[in-house]
Amino acid sequence: MLRSQRNARRQIQVLIGIWSLEVNGEERPIAVPGSWNEQYQDLCYEKGPFTYKTTFYVPEELSQKHIRLYFAAVNTDCDVFLNGEKVGENHIGYLPFEVDVTGKVKPGENELRVVVENRLKVGGFPSKVPDSGTHTVGFFGSFPPANFDFFPYGGIIRPVLVEFSNHARILDIWVDTSESEPEKKLGKVKVKIEVSEEAVGQEMTIKLGEAEKKVRTSDRFVEEEFILENARFWYLEDPYLYPLKVELERDEYTLDIGIRTISWDEKKLYLNGKPVFLKGFGKHEEFPVLGQGTFYPLMIKDFNLLKWINANSFRTSHYPYSEEWLDLADRLGILVIDEAPHVGITRYHYNPETQKIAEDNIRRMIDRDKNHPSVIMWSVANEPESNHPDAEGFFKALYETAKEMDRTRPVVMVSMMDAPDKRTRDVALKYFDIVCVNRYYGWYIYQGRIEEGLQALEKDIEELYARHRKPIFVTEFGADAIAGIHYDPPQMFSEEYQAELVEKTIRLLLKKDYIIGTHVWAFADFKTPQNVRRPILNHKGVFTRDRQPKLVAHVLRRLWSDGD
Ligand code: GCB
């Protein structure tokens, strides 16, 4: 599914601004995109259902076009009504969906209503803590009772578009540069295009930079290959993008693509044939006052800080972010680990019905993000209960689903299991291309004892490598530090303790030649469900929630400037 923005032949209305929100029969203004939880104190812990309402105007000449509503993301369950008629529904947050309303739009004013509910469910995505039963993971005693550690914002969190196009139109584009030969500067760009039934038989022009091909579509799918000599590859230092433009008689679409290859072996991850070490963070798409949503100035600020600190990557923990994050990463040369909205999966998910939903979510994420050169791997889940016997089949299926969609990138699952304690033996990690683990030595275990924690970490990592013989990526480690708290000698919760733990952990891991990355948890402090361990926020941020550096930020900036 394509977004609409890159098309000069379609008319687009972007429905952002002030909508109405109906709460208990009364209407109040609400900003879209944005979550209700931060806009109104009395709705902070409310789950809905609430009704979002707006109107849009359609000129007579557009009302006969192909028309779709594109929702970049709604959290979480929603029903969509156009002029009183139900036209669509969606049940997963953080991913786009479209509603075809061709023939249902009137010339003049149209009313759009979206009824949204953000109720967490046991075995849902994201998942509530089970009320009873035995389970080994979970964020217990929290409010809302979430099985994960970030605030579950509800509402229309990303923009909504109304798109008017001709019926003969481009539906999707796939770009594959994986067979390129970077050492010879030889770019091999395979392009596959899907068009609507009405466009079959039309002439199509495909332009890649200066090169151009003309074909007549005889089918809904067209495949072409461009061979570019002396190609300019997409490197972190030079993230060059080629415009790929597809033109039909009365439709067109432009994508900025990067030519690059990704590969991996037993020990390393390679970008364009050269080893790449991932320096960066897990983060959240969350900001003070605004909550969760697509806030462009704050995206720019975060990229600016990633560059300032000399990071080269981040993980979209624990759900796919707005697509603009990936546009910026493509443009600025930052690598992204794109994560499905599957956090804290428990045994309550291990059934065929939930598995099907999870597979579908993964397809939808890859479908949206497949053409971004910055996306270096797909993560199918974060910290599932993957020592449970039923996890094996479930995650094997998720791995295969991702691979069917994309063989060119590694597919991973982020595990907190598989530590030396045998009870945590991970039954699913073996299926994945790279071993991704979250480790909190010196924090949750070996509390206040950094040196002993590091010894335990070293043993753990060595055993992991011996067991898996695959590259290891430490996707989380860190410590809470309350900004402004200093202590000598370093004490837990002080800026000094966080700085020492993070620096020593990175220096230790750098000595192992099979470690392909260290991501500090987290980029910035963030809001969580209420919990006795969380004074208002999770304070593991290297930056505060309003993006000011803690001591550790300066340490990382120096450490990462040496090319480490
Ligand atoms: C984790 C989770 C992350 C939490 C973090 C913590 O392992 O993946 O979502 O926020 O630990 O701070 O406890």
XYZ file of C-alpha atoms in Angstrom, residues 8 42 168 195 209 224 270 282 325 396 443 490 521 560:
14
model
C 1.328 14.985 -8.788
C -9.810 13.871 32.756
C -6.409 3.523 -13.719
C -1.479 -1.337 -11.155
C 17.631 9.040 -12.182
C 11.810 -4.282 -14.861
C 27.479 -5.813 6.366
C 15.816 1.912 21.465
C 10.810 8.784 10.623
C 8.995 -19.864 13.651
C 20.395 -2.670 37.082
C 28.020 6.492 41.745
C 17.920 1.848 26.471
C 31.092 6.999 19.537
